[in-house]
């Protein structure tokens, strides 16, 4: 069974920082792109940032210059450092991973359960 578990969410004031972590566990042959998405109340889930297994990154325009995605493959972990947080960053943040469970198996995307980030004064 594959699990993605996020942590690090919470309540923060505007201008503050948080660091999210997501740990991938289970029976996995290899994993590839990992990403962070978010869903605010009444809105669709949107990409925040993702990172390939060779380190290439991609960011939503709304977070460029404020958020940084990174990964530590030996720990099966992806991080999202969020600085200069704004009210509009309030959302549930989800991580995902594109992976292969067996050497001959198909690639599939798995999701975590989400962690709430609330930016409020």
PDB file of N, CA and C in Angstrom, residues 6-56:
ATOM      1  N   UNK A   6       1.143  14.316   4.716  1.00  0.00           N
ATOM      2  CA  UNK A   6       1.594  15.704   4.809  1.00  0.00           C
ATOM      3  C   UNK A   6       1.643  16.145   6.264  1.00  0.00           C
ATOM      4  N   UNK A   7       2.503  17.112   6.539  1.00  0.00           N
ATOM      5  CA  UNK A   7       2.567  17.724   7.858  1.00  0.00           C
ATOM      6  C   UNK A   7       3.101  19.141   7.708  1.00  0.00           C
ATOM      7  N   UNK A   8       2.940  19.932   8.783  1.00  0.00           N
ATOM      8  CA  UNK A   8       3.507  21.274   8.797  1.00  0.00           C
ATOM      9  C   UNK A   8       2.508  22.398   8.606  1.00  0.00           C
ATOM     10  N   UNK A   9       1.259  22.056   8.342  1.00  0.00           N
ATOM     11  CA  UNK A   9       0.255  23.101   8.191  1.00  0.00           C
ATOM     12  C   UNK A   9      -0.086  23.743   9.526  1.00  0.00           C
ATOM     13  N   UNK A  10      -0.858  24.826   9.455  1.00  0.00           N
ATOM     14  CA  UNK A  10      -1.274  25.495  10.674  1.00  0.00           C
ATOM     15  C   UNK A  10      -1.738  26.909  10.399  1.00  0.00           C
ATOM     16  N   UNK A  11      -1.872  27.656  11.477  1.00  0.00           N
ATOM     17  CA  UNK A  11      -2.310  29.048  11.410  1.00  0.00           C
ATOM     18  C   UNK A  11      -1.084  29.958  11.467  1.00  0.00           C
ATOM     19  N   UNK A  12      -1.041  30.909  10.543  1.00  0.00           N
ATOM     20  CA  UNK A  12       0.103  31.812  10.491  1.00  0.00           C
ATOM     21  C   UNK A  12      -0.403  33.201  10.114  1.00  0.00           C
ATOM     22  N   UNK A  13       0.287  34.207  10.579  1.00  0.00           N
ATOM     23  CA  UNK A  13      -0.085  35.584  10.250  1.00  0.00           C
ATOM     24  C   UNK A  13       0.415  35.959   8.859  1.00  0.00           C
ATOM     25  N   UNK A  14      -0.230  36.903   8.224  1.00  0.00           N
ATOM     26  CA  UNK A  14       0.276  37.387   6.922  1.00  0.00           C
ATOM     27  C   UNK A  14       1.730  37.825   7.032  1.00  0.00           C
ATOM     28  N   UNK A  15       2.507  37.450   6.030  1.00  0.00           N
ATOM     29  CA  UNK A  15       3.936  37.743   6.055  1.00  0.00           C
ATOM     30  C   UNK A  15       4.772  36.649   6.693  1.00  0.00           C
ATOM     31  N   UNK A  16       4.107  35.702   7.331  1.00  0.00           N
ATOM     32  CA  UNK A  16       4.824  34.631   8.011  1.00  0.00           C
ATOM     33  C   UNK A  16       5.248  33.513   7.078  1.00  0.00           C
ATOM     34  N   UNK A  17       5.836  32.477   7.668  1.00  0.00           N
ATOM     35  CA  UNK A  17       6.363  31.348   6.902  1.00  0.00           C
ATOM     36  C   UNK A  17       5.900  30.023   7.497  1.00  0.00           C
ATOM     37  N   UNK A  18       5.807  29.049   6.645  1.00  0.00           N
ATOM     38  CA  UNK A  18       5.561  27.663   7.047  1.00  0.00           C
ATOM     39  C   UNK A  18       6.350  26.754   6.125  1.00  0.00           C
ATOM     40  N   UNK A  19       6.686  25.575   6.640  1.00  0.00           N
ATOM     41  CA  UNK A  19       7.338  24.557   5.814  1.00  0.00           C
ATOM     42  C   UNK A  19       6.510  23.286   5.865  1.00  0.00           C
ATOM     43  N   UNK A  20       6.001  22.884   4.725  1.00  0.00           N
ATOM     44  CA  UNK A  20       5.241  21.643   4.632  1.00  0.00           C
ATOM     45  C   UNK A  20       6.176  20.497   4.240  1.00  0.00           C
ATOM     46  N   UNK A  21       5.865  19.322   4.777  1.00  0.00           N
ATOM     47  CA  UNK A  21       6.584  18.107   4.423  1.00  0.00           C
ATOM     48  C   UNK A  21       5.599  17.047   3.994  1.00  0.00           C
ATOM     49  N   UNK A  22       6.038  16.170   3.116  1.00  0.00           N
ATOM     50  CA  UNK A  22       5.200  15.060   2.675  1.00  0.00           C
ATOM     51  C   UNK A  22       6.092  13.837   2.524  1.00  0.00           C
ATOM     52  N   UNK A  23       5.771  12.790   3.268  1.00  0.00           N
ATOM     53  CA  UNK A  23       6.559  11.566   3.248  1.00  0.00           C
ATOM     54  C   UNK A  23       5.811  10.480   2.495  1.00  0.00           C
ATOM     55  N   UNK A  24       6.506   9.870   1.574  1.00  0.00           N
ATOM     56  CA  UNK A  24       5.970   8.773   0.769  1.00  0.00           C
ATOM     57  C   UNK A  24       6.442   7.445   1.350  1.00  0.00           C
ATOM     58  N   UNK A  25       5.512   6.522   1.547  1.00  0.00           N
ATOM     59  CA  UNK A  25       5.887   5.215   2.089  1.00  0.00           C
ATOM     60  C   UNK A  25       5.092   4.118   1.389  1.00  0.00           C
ATOM     61  N   UNK A  26       5.572   2.877   1.586  1.00  0.00           N
ATOM     62  CA  UNK A  26       4.873   1.745   1.004  1.00  0.00           C
ATOM     63  C   UNK A  26       5.731   1.003   0.004  1.00  0.00           C
ATOM     64  N   UNK A  27       5.077   0.109  -0.693  1.00  0.00           N
ATOM     65  CA  UNK A  27       5.754  -0.730  -1.673  1.00  0.00           C
ATOM     66  C   UNK A  27       5.896   0.035  -2.983  1.00  0.00           C
ATOM     67  N   UNK A  28       7.107   0.517  -3.257  1.00  0.00           N
ATOM     68  CA  UNK A  28       7.348   1.393  -4.403  1.00  0.00           C
ATOM     69  C   UNK A  28       8.601   0.944  -5.133  1.00  0.00           C
ATOM     70  N   UNK A  29       8.521   0.867  -6.457  1.00  0.00           N
ATOM     71  CA  UNK A  29       9.721   0.579  -7.231  1.00  0.00           C
ATOM     72  C   UNK A  29      10.518   1.864  -7.470  1.00  0.00           C
ATOM     73  N   UNK A  30       9.821   2.914  -7.913  1.00  0.00           N
ATOM     74  CA  UNK A  30      10.488   4.187  -8.169  1.00  0.00           C
ATOM     75  C   UNK A  30       9.435   5.300  -8.198  1.00  0.00           C
ATOM     76  N   UNK A  31       9.850   6.503  -7.856  1.00  0.00           N
ATOM     77  CA  UNK A  31       8.930   7.627  -7.931  1.00  0.00           C
ATOM     78  C   UNK A  31       9.540   8.751  -8.737  1.00  0.00           C
ATOM     79  N   UNK A  32       8.729   9.564  -9.345  1.00  0.00           N
ATOM     80  CA  UNK A  32       9.172  10.538 -10.327  1.00  0.00           C
ATOM     81  C   UNK A  32       8.775  11.940  -9.880  1.00  0.00           C
ATOM     82  N   UNK A  33       7.915  12.605 -10.604  1.00  0.00           N
ATOM     83  CA  UNK A  33       7.528  13.952 -10.226  1.00  0.00           C
ATOM     84  C   UNK A  33       6.699  13.937  -8.945  1.00  0.00           C
ATOM     85  N   UNK A  34       7.031  14.873  -8.047  1.00  0.00           N
ATOM     86  CA  UNK A  34       6.238  15.071  -6.837  1.00  0.00           C
ATOM     87  C   UNK A  34       5.765  16.514  -6.828  1.00  0.00           C
ATOM     88  N   UNK A  35       4.592  16.718  -6.277  1.00  0.00           N
ATOM     89  CA  UNK A  35       4.049  18.066  -6.345  1.00  0.00           C
ATOM     90  C   UNK A  35       3.198  18.439  -5.160  1.00  0.00           C
ATOM     91  N   UNK A  36       2.924  19.729  -5.083  1.00  0.00           N
ATOM     92  CA  UNK A  36       2.001  20.279  -4.097  1.00  0.00           C
ATOM     93  C   UNK A  36       0.868  20.982  -4.829  1.00  0.00           C
ATOM     94  N   UNK A  37      -0.346  20.689  -4.403  1.00  0.00           N
ATOM     95  CA  UNK A  37      -1.541  21.334  -4.897  1.00  0.00           C
ATOM     96  C   UNK A  37      -2.272  21.953  -3.713  1.00  0.00           C
ATOM     97  N   UNK A  38      -3.205  22.839  -4.006  1.00  0.00           N
ATOM     98  CA  UNK A  38      -4.013  23.401  -2.924  1.00  0.00           C
ATOM     99  C   UNK A  38      -5.445  23.609  -3.403  1.00  0.00           C
ATOM    100  N   UNK A  39      -6.341  23.581  -2.427  1.00  0.00           N
ATOM    101  CA  UNK A  39      -7.748  23.817  -2.719  1.00  0.00           C
ATOM    102  C   UNK A  39      -8.322  24.728  -1.656  1.00  0.00           C
ATOM    103  N   UNK A  40      -8.721  25.912  -2.081  1.00  0.00           N
ATOM    104  CA  UNK A  40      -9.357  26.871  -1.182  1.00  0.00           C
ATOM    105  C   UNK A  40     -10.867  26.621  -1.185  1.00  0.00           C
ATOM    106  N   UNK A  41     -11.557  27.068  -0.146  1.00  0.00           N
ATOM    107  CA  UNK A  41     -13.013  26.864  -0.082  1.00  0.00           C
ATOM    108  C   UNK A  41     -13.712  27.426  -1.315  1.00  0.00           C
ATOM    109  N   UNK A  42     -14.537  26.592  -1.933  1.00  0.00           N
ATOM    110  CA  UNK A  42     -15.298  27.031  -3.097  1.00  0.00           C
ATOM    111  C   UNK A  42     -14.523  27.117  -4.383  1.00  0.00           C
ATOM    112  N   UNK A  43     -13.268  26.667  -4.370  1.00  0.00           N
ATOM    113  CA  UNK A  43     -12.440  26.741  -5.568  1.00  0.00           C
ATOM    114  C   UNK A  43     -11.938  25.364  -5.977  1.00  0.00           C
ATOM    115  N   UNK A  44     -11.473  25.279  -7.209  1.00  0.00           N
ATOM    116  CA  UNK A  44     -10.918  24.021  -7.690  1.00  0.00           C
ATOM    117  C   UNK A  44      -9.499  23.832  -7.163  1.00  0.00           C
ATOM    118  N   UNK A  45      -9.085  22.582  -7.116  1.00  0.00           N
ATOM    119  CA  UNK A  45      -7.714  22.275  -6.730  1.00  0.00           C
ATOM    120  C   UNK A  45      -6.781  22.799  -7.815  1.00  0.00           C
ATOM    121  N   UNK A  46      -5.685  23.414  -7.385  1.00  0.00           N
ATOM    122  CA  UNK A  46      -4.748  23.991  -8.340  1.00  0.00           C
ATOM    123  C   UNK A  46      -3.318  23.601  -7.989  1.00  0.00           C
ATOM    124  N   UNK A  47      -2.487  23.551  -9.019  1.00  0.00           N
ATOM    125  CA  UNK A  47      -1.078  23.253  -8.826  1.00  0.00           C
ATOM    126  C   UNK A  47      -0.400  24.441  -8.146  1.00  0.00           C
ATOM    127  N   UNK A  48       0.392  24.132  -7.123  1.00  0.00           N
ATOM    128  CA  UNK A  48       1.223  25.140  -6.480  1.00  0.00           C
ATOM    129  C   UNK A  48       2.651  25.049  -7.035  1.00  0.00           C
ATOM    130  N   UNK A  49       3.208  23.844  -6.982  1.00  0.00           N
ATOM    131  CA  UNK A  49       4.570  23.627  -7.466  1.00  0.00           C
ATOM    132  C   UNK A  49       4.788  22.135  -7.644  1.00  0.00           C
ATOM    133  N   UNK A  50       5.683  21.783  -8.577  1.00  0.00           N
ATOM    134  CA  UNK A  50       6.104  20.404  -8.659  1.00  0.00           C
ATOM    135  C   UNK A  50       7.583  20.337  -8.996  1.00  0.00           C
ATOM    136  N   UNK A  51       8.130  19.133  -8.794  1.00  0.00           N
ATOM    137  CA  UNK A  51       9.567  18.943  -8.983  1.00  0.00           C
ATOM    138  C   UNK A  51       9.790  17.549  -9.558  1.00  0.00           C
ATOM    139  N   UNK A  52      10.566  17.479 -10.621  1.00  0.00           N
ATOM    140  CA  UNK A  52      10.850  16.193 -11.241  1.00  0.00           C
ATOM    141  C   UNK A  52      11.970  15.482 -10.489  1.00  0.00           C
ATOM    142  N   UNK A  53      12.230  14.236 -10.882  1.00  0.00           N
ATOM    143  CA  UNK A  53      13.287  13.507 -10.189  1.00  0.00           C
ATOM    144  C   UNK A  53      14.681  13.927 -10.647  1.00  0.00           C
ATOM    145  N   UNK A  54      14.786  14.833 -11.602  1.00  0.00           N
ATOM    146  CA  UNK A  54      16.107  15.413 -11.892  1.00  0.00           C
ATOM    147  C   UNK A  54      16.201  16.854 -11.378  1.00  0.00           C
ATOM    148  N   UNK A  55      15.211  17.256 -10.570  1.00  0.00           N
ATOM    149  CA  UNK A  55      15.284  18.536  -9.887  1.00  0.00           C
ATOM    150  C   UNK A  55      14.670  19.723 -10.592  1.00  0.00           C
ATOM    151  N   UNK A  56      14.082  19.512 -11.744  1.00  0.00           N
ATOM    152  CA  UNK A  56      13.416  20.621 -12.430  1.00  0.00           C
ATOM    153  C   UNK A  56      12.141  21.001 -11.700  1.00  0.00           C
TER     154      UNK A  56
END
